[in-house]
Coordinates of C-alpha atoms in Angstrom, one line a residue:
M182 CA 45.0 0.4 20.6
S183 CA 42.9 2.6 18.7
T184 CA 44.3 6.3 18.4
P185 CA 43.1 9.0 21.1
T186 CA 40.7 12.0 18.8
P187 CA 43.1 15.2 19.4
P188 CA 40.7 18.1 20.6
L189 CA 38.1 20.0 19.7
P190 CA 38.5 24.2 19.0
A191 CA 37.4 25.9 21.6
P192 CA 34.0 28.6 22.1
L193 CA 35.9 31.3 20.8
P194 CA 33.8 35.2 22.0
I195 CA 34.8 37.0 19.2
P196 CA 36.2 40.0 19.9
A197 CA 33.9 42.9 19.4
D198 CA 37.1 45.3 18.7
L199 CA 38.2 43.0 15.7
I200 CA 34.5 44.3 13.7
V201 CA 35.4 46.7 12.6
A202 CA 33.3 48.5 10.2
G203 CA 34.2 49.4 6.4
S204 CA 36.0 45.8 6.3
S205 CA 33.7 43.3 8.8
A206 CA 29.6 43.6 9.2
I207 CA 27.4 41.7 11.0
I208 CA 23.8 40.4 9.4
P209 CA 22.0 38.7 12.4
L210 CA 20.1 35.5 12.2
H211 CA 17.7 33.7 13.2
A212 CA 17.2 29.8 15.5
V213 CA 13.8 28.4 13.8
P214 CA 12.4 25.6 16.2
I215 CA 11.5 22.4 13.8
G216 CA 10.9 19.8 16.7
G217 CA 12.6 16.8 17.7
G218 CA 15.5 19.6 19.6
G219 CA 16.3 20.7 15.9
Y220 CA 16.8 24.1 14.7
K221 CA 17.6 26.3 11.0
L222 CA 19.1 29.3 11.0
G223 CA 17.6 32.1 8.8
L224 CA 19.0 35.6 7.5
V225 CA 15.9 38.4 6.6
V226 CA 16.4 39.5 2.4
R227 CA 15.2 42.2 0.6
A228 CA 15.5 41.7 -3.1
Q229 CA 14.4 44.4 -6.0
D230 CA 14.5 43.3 -9.5
A231 CA 15.7 46.1 -12.2
Q232 CA 12.0 48.1 -12.8
G233 CA 12.5 48.8 -8.8
N234 CA 10.2 46.2 -7.6
Q235 CA 10.9 45.4 -3.7
S236 CA 9.6 42.0 -2.2
N237 CA 8.5 42.2 1.2
D238 CA 11.6 42.1 4.0
L239 CA 11.4 37.5 4.9
L240 CA 13.6 35.0 6.6
F241 CA 15.1 31.9 4.4
E242 CA 17.5 29.6 5.3
L243 CA 20.8 30.2 5.6
D244 CA 22.4 27.5 4.1
T245 CA 25.6 26.5 4.5
G246 CA 24.9 22.6 2.8
G247 CA 22.8 23.5 -0.8
Q248 CA 24.1 26.1 -3.6
G249 CA 22.5 29.6 -5.0
F250 CA 19.7 31.0 -2.9
W251 CA 16.3 30.0 -3.8
M252 CA 13.2 32.2 -2.9
A253 CA 10.0 32.8 -2.5
P254 CA 8.8 35.8 -4.5
S255 CA 6.7 38.7 -2.6
G256 CA 5.1 42.6 -2.3
Q257 CA 5.6 43.7 -5.9
I258 CA 8.1 40.3 -7.5
P259 CA 5.3 38.6 -8.9
T260 CA 5.5 34.8 -9.4
P261 CA 7.0 33.5 -12.5
A262 CA 4.7 31.9 -15.2
L263 CA 6.1 27.5 -14.2
E264 CA 7.6 26.6 -18.3
D265 CA 10.1 30.3 -17.4
C266 CA 10.8 27.7 -14.3
T267 CA 14.1 26.3 -15.3
L268 CA 15.5 25.3 -12.4
Q269 CA 14.8 23.0 -10.1
I270 CA 16.0 21.6 -7.0
S271 CA 16.2 18.9 -5.3
Y272 CA 16.9 18.4 -0.8
T273 CA 17.2 16.0 1.7
S274 CA 14.6 17.5 4.0
G275 CA 11.8 16.5 0.7
I276 CA 11.8 19.7 0.3
E277 CA 12.0 20.9 -4.0
Y278 CA 11.4 24.6 -6.4
Q279 CA 11.0 24.6 -9.5
A280 CA 12.8 28.9 -10.4
Q281 CA 13.3 30.9 -12.8
P282 CA 17.1 32.2 -13.0
V283 CA 16.1 36.0 -11.8
S284 CA 19.2 38.6 -11.4
L285 CA 18.5 40.4 -8.6
T286 CA 19.7 43.5 -6.1
L287 CA 19.5 41.5 -2.2
S288 CA 19.7 43.4 0.4
F289 CA 19.5 42.4 4.6
P290 CA 18.4 45.2 6.4
E291 CA 19.0 43.7 10.3
A292 CA 23.0 43.7 9.3
N293 CA 24.7 46.7 11.1
T294 CA 25.6 48.1 8.2
P295 CA 24.6 48.9 4.5
L296 CA 25.1 46.0 2.9
A297 CA 23.7 44.9 -0.9
A298 CA 24.8 42.1 -4.1
T299 CA 23.8 42.0 -7.2
A300 CA 22.6 38.3 -8.3
V301 CA 21.0 35.5 -10.1
V302 CA 19.2 33.7 -7.8
G303 CA 16.0 30.6 -8.0
L304 CA 12.7 32.9 -7.7
V305 CA 11.0 30.0 -7.3
G306 CA 7.6 29.1 -9.3
K307 CA 6.5 26.6 -7.3
V308 CA 7.5 23.8 -3.8
S309 CA 6.6 20.9 -4.2
G310 CA 7.4 17.7 -0.9
K311 CA 7.8 18.3 2.5
Y312 CA 5.6 21.5 1.7
D313 CA 4.1 22.8 -0.6
Q314 CA 3.3 26.8 -0.5
F315 CA 5.2 28.6 1.7
P316 CA 6.7 29.5 5.0
I317 CA 8.5 26.1 5.1
F318 CA 9.1 25.1 8.4
Q319 CA 6.2 27.6 9.2
K320 CA 9.1 30.5 9.4
L321 CA 11.2 30.7 6.3
Y322 CA 10.3 31.0 2.9
G323 CA 13.3 29.6 0.7
D324 CA 16.7 28.6 0.6
F325 CA 20.0 31.0 0.7
G326 CA 22.3 28.3 -0.6
A327 CA 26.2 29.2 1.3
S328 CA 27.4 26.3 -0.6
L329 CA 30.5 28.2 -2.0
Q330 CA 30.5 25.7 -4.7
A331 CA 28.4 26.8 -8.2
Y332 CA 25.1 25.6 -8.7
T333 CA 25.1 23.7 -11.9
Q334 CA 22.5 22.5 -15.2
Q335 CA 23.2 20.3 -17.4
G336 CA 26.7 21.0 -16.3
Q337 CA 26.4 25.3 -16.4
P338 CA 27.3 26.4 -14.0
Q339 CA 23.3 29.0 -12.8
L340 CA 23.8 30.0 -9.1
L341 CA 26.3 30.7 -6.1
T342 CA 25.3 31.8 -3.4
V343 CA 25.3 35.4 -2.7
L344 CA 28.1 36.1 0.1
A345 CA 31.2 35.3 -1.9
Q346 CA 29.4 37.9 -4.8
L347 CA 29.6 41.1 -1.7
P348 CA 31.2 44.0 -3.4
A349 CA 34.6 44.5 -1.3
P350 CA 35.8 44.0 1.4
Y351 CA 32.8 41.8 2.2
N352 CA 33.7 38.6 -0.2
T353 CA 36.7 37.4 1.7
G354 CA 35.0 35.7 3.6
F355 CA 32.2 34.8 6.6
I356 CA 32.1 33.6 10.2
V357 CA 28.8 31.3 11.4
D358 CA 28.9 31.9 15.4
I359 CA 25.5 31.1 16.5
G360 CA 27.0 30.4 19.7
P361 CA 26.5 26.6 22.3
Y362 CA 23.2 24.2 21.6
P363 CA 20.0 25.8 21.8
P364 CA 20.4 28.4 19.7
T365 CA 19.0 31.8 20.7
A366 CA 15.1 31.6 20.0
D367 CA 13.8 33.9 16.8
Q368 CA 13.6 36.9 18.8
G369 CA 14.7 38.9 16.2
V370 CA 18.2 39.8 19.1
Q371 CA 21.4 40.9 17.5
S372 CA 24.1 38.5 19.0
P373 CA 24.6 36.0 18.7
P374 CA 23.6 33.9 16.7
R375 CA 25.5 36.0 13.1
V376 CA 27.7 35.5 10.6
I377 CA 30.2 38.1 9.7
V378 CA 31.2 39.2 6.0
G379 CA 33.7 40.1 5.5
L380 CA 37.9 38.6 6.7
T381 CA 40.2 40.6 8.4
D382 CA 43.5 39.4 9.5
A383 CA 43.0 39.9 13.6
L384 CA 39.6 38.4 13.2
R385 CA 42.1 35.6 10.9
Q386 CA 44.2 35.2 13.7
Q387 CA 41.3 34.0 15.7
F388 CA 41.0 30.5 13.9
P389 CA 44.7 29.5 13.9
N390 CA 43.5 25.8 12.5
T391 CA 43.5 26.2 8.6
V392 CA 42.1 23.3 6.1
P393 CA 42.7 24.0 2.2
M394 CA 39.0 23.4 1.0
T395 CA 38.7 21.9 -3.0
A396 CA 38.7 24.4 -4.7
Q397 CA 36.0 24.2 -7.8
P398 CA 36.3 25.3 -11.5
P399 CA 35.4 29.8 -11.8
Y400 CA 32.0 30.6 -11.6
I401 CA 31.7 33.9 -13.6
S402 CA 27.9 35.6 -13.1
G403 CA 28.2 37.1 -16.9
P404 CA 29.9 38.2 -19.5
A405 CA 32.0 40.9 -18.4
A406 CA 32.3 39.8 -14.6
A407 CA 35.5 38.8 -13.8
P408 CA 35.3 35.4 -12.2
I409 CA 35.0 34.4 -8.4
A410 CA 36.5 31.6 -6.6
T411 CA 34.3 28.5 -5.8
F412 CA 34.9 25.3 -3.6
A413 CA 33.7 21.5 -3.2
E414 CA 29.9 21.2 -1.7
T415 CA 32.6 18.5 -0.1
L416 CA 35.4 21.5 1.4
I417 CA 37.4 19.3 3.0
E418 CA 38.3 14.8 3.8
A419 CA 38.0 13.6 6.8
Q420 CA 39.0 10.4 9.3
L421 CA 35.5 9.1 10.4
S422 CA 35.0 7.1 13.6
V423 CA 31.8 5.8 14.8
G424 CA 31.8 3.7 18.0
G425 CA 35.8 2.4 17.8
Q426 CA 36.1 1.3 13.8
T427 CA 37.9 3.9 12.0
V428 CA 36.8 3.6 8.5
P429 CA 39.1 2.8 6.1
E430 CA 39.7 5.5 3.4
P431 CA 39.3 9.4 4.6
V432 CA 35.4 10.8 3.4
A433 CA 34.3 14.0 2.1
V434 CA 32.8 16.5 4.4
V435 CA 29.9 18.3 3.7
F436 CA 29.8 21.6 6.6
D437 CA 25.7 21.9 6.8
T438 CA 24.2 24.5 9.0
G439 CA 21.1 23.3 6.5
A440 CA 20.3 20.2 8.4
A441 CA 19.8 19.0 12.2
H442 CA 21.3 16.8 13.1
T443 CA 25.3 15.6 11.9
M444 CA 24.3 12.4 8.9
I445 CA 26.1 9.2 7.9
H446 CA 25.7 8.5 3.8
K447 CA 26.4 4.6 2.6
G448 CA 28.8 4.8 0.5
N449 CA 31.5 2.1 0.0
V450 CA 33.8 2.8 2.6
V451 CA 31.2 3.9 4.6
T452 CA 29.7 -0.1 4.8
P453 CA 26.2 -0.3 7.0
S454 CA 29.0 -1.6 9.9
Y455 CA 29.2 1.9 10.7
K456 CA 25.6 2.8 11.4
P457 CA 26.4 5.3 14.3
L458 CA 24.3 3.3 17.8
V459 CA 22.9 5.2 21.0
G460 CA 26.3 5.8 22.8
D461 CA 28.6 5.7 20.0
Q462 CA 31.4 8.0 19.9
I463 CA 31.5 10.0 16.5
A464 CA 35.2 11.9 15.0
L465 CA 36.1 13.0 12.7
V466 CA 39.4 14.8 12.1
P467 CA 41.3 16.5 9.4
S468 CA 42.9 14.6 7.0
A469 CA 44.8 17.5 5.8
N470 CA 45.3 18.3 9.2
P471 CA 45.1 15.5 12.5
S472 CA 45.9 18.0 15.1
F473 CA 42.2 19.0 15.4
A474 CA 39.0 17.4 15.5
V475 CA 36.2 19.0 13.7
L476 CA 33.3 16.5 15.6
N477 CA 33.6 14.7 18.8
F478 CA 30.5 13.2 20.2
T479 CA 29.0 10.9 21.6
N480 CA 25.5 10.0 19.9
S481 CA 22.6 10.4 22.1
S482 CA 20.5 13.4 22.2
P483 CA 20.0 17.2 20.4
P484 CA 22.5 18.8 19.3
S485 CA 24.4 15.0 19.9
V486 CA 22.1 13.1 16.9
A487 CA 24.8 10.8 14.1
G488 CA 21.8 9.6 12.3
W489 CA 21.9 7.1 9.1
A490 CA 21.4 8.0 5.6
T491 CA 20.9 5.0 2.1
Q492 CA 21.9 8.0 -0.4
G493 CA 21.4 10.9 0.0
A494 CA 22.2 14.2 -3.1
L495 CA 25.8 14.4 -3.7
N496 CA 27.2 12.2 -5.8
I497 CA 29.7 10.9 -4.1
P498 CA 30.4 7.1 -4.1
A499 CA 32.8 5.7 -1.8
G500 CA 29.7 7.8 0.7
Y501 CA 30.2 11.1 2.8
I502 CA 29.3 12.8 6.2
N503 CA 26.8 15.9 6.8
T504 CA 28.1 17.9 9.7
G505 CA 25.3 18.9 10.4
L506 CA 24.9 22.0 13.3
N507 CA 27.0 20.0 15.2
P508 CA 30.1 22.0 15.0
F509 CA 29.1 24.9 14.3
Y510 CA 27.7 24.7 18.0
S511 CA 31.3 24.0 18.7
S512 CA 32.6 26.9 17.9
P513 CA 32.8 29.6 15.3
V514 CA 33.8 29.0 12.2
M515 CA 35.1 31.2 9.6
F516 CA 35.1 30.2 5.5
D517 CA 37.8 32.0 4.3
L518 CA 37.2 32.6 0.4
A519 CA 40.3 34.4 -1.0
N520 CA 43.1 31.6 0.5
G521 CA 41.0 28.6 -0.2
L522 CA 40.7 27.7 3.5
V523 CA 38.1 26.7 6.2
R524 CA 38.9 27.5 9.6
F525 CA 38.5 27.2 13.5
P526 CA 39.7 28.3 17.4
A527 CA 42.7 26.7 18.8
T528 CA 41.8 24.0 20.6
V529 CA 41.2 23.2 23.9
N530 CA 41.6 20.5 26.4
F531 CA 38.6 20.2 28.4

C-alpha cells in the first residue's frame, strides 16, 4: 500500500502590514508569456559603472535556478570586446552567454524604496544558441540569477546573486510571491507577482514549514569583503514519486523560477521507468521534513506539466528534479539566507 502524499503549503496572502519600511522592500515582477502556457518572470534593473555611465532600465529574467547576473550592455555602458569575455555559461533552454566580469552598481527603479547594491556581473559580449541577440523571449535582456550558489569557473567563484549582496537588512533573504497560475501578464503592475527582500521574524512566522538548505563554501567578492553564505543550486533532497512509483533514494531538487514547467532529469536511480506520462501524479516530499509536499499535481496541462530530460546542466549522478514554477504557483516561497532555510507556509487539506 502506497503512503499518502502529505498536503501542500496553503496559498498565503502576505499581510501588507508585515512588509515594514526600512526592513523589507518590494520589487515588482513582470510576467512574460512564452507560448505553450508557459511564462518567464522579469524584474527591472538599472546599472551604473565606476565612471558614472548608466544603462537603460531593462527587464531581466528572475532565475532562482541560475547562478549570477548576466546582463546585456545598454545605454552608456559599452559592449565588452570578446577577448575580455572570460566568463561563459550555457542554459538548458539553449541560450549561451560569453561575458566580461565587471563591478557595477545595480538599482531597482520599480522597487517601493530606494534599493541598490554593488556586485560583479557578467556583462555579455555575445549571446548565442537559441537566441543570437537581445532581447531573449522577446522582452528580456539577460538572466538575473537568484540561485544561492556562486558561479565558478576553473574552480574560482566569480559571481553570486545580487539578492545576497544587497545592503543590510535587505540581504537576510527574499520571498518569491507570484500568486496562482497564470501570473499577471506584463502590464507593469506592482503586485503580485513580486519579490520581497529583507526578512523579519514576523514574516518568517508566516512560513512555519522549513527545510535546511545544503550549504556551500562562502563567497568572497574581494580581499576586504566579508564572506557571504552560499547554498547549493540543488537546495534540498526529497522523495520523488511518479505515477505511483517512488524513486528508491532521495533526489536533489532545484527550485527554479527560470523554468516554465517541472523537469525530471535522468540519473542512476532516476531511471526511464520514472519518465512522466500524461495523467501521472507527480509528488515531491522533502526528506528533512516529510510533513508536507512541495509538489503534488496531475501531469496534464499548464502549469501542471512534467517533462523528462536525459541529461542536465548540473553534474548530479543520481539524477535530480527541477521544479520549475509549479511550487511558486501553489504558495509563496521564502529563501531565508540568515538561517539557511527554505520556508513554506502552513499546509492545508482541501
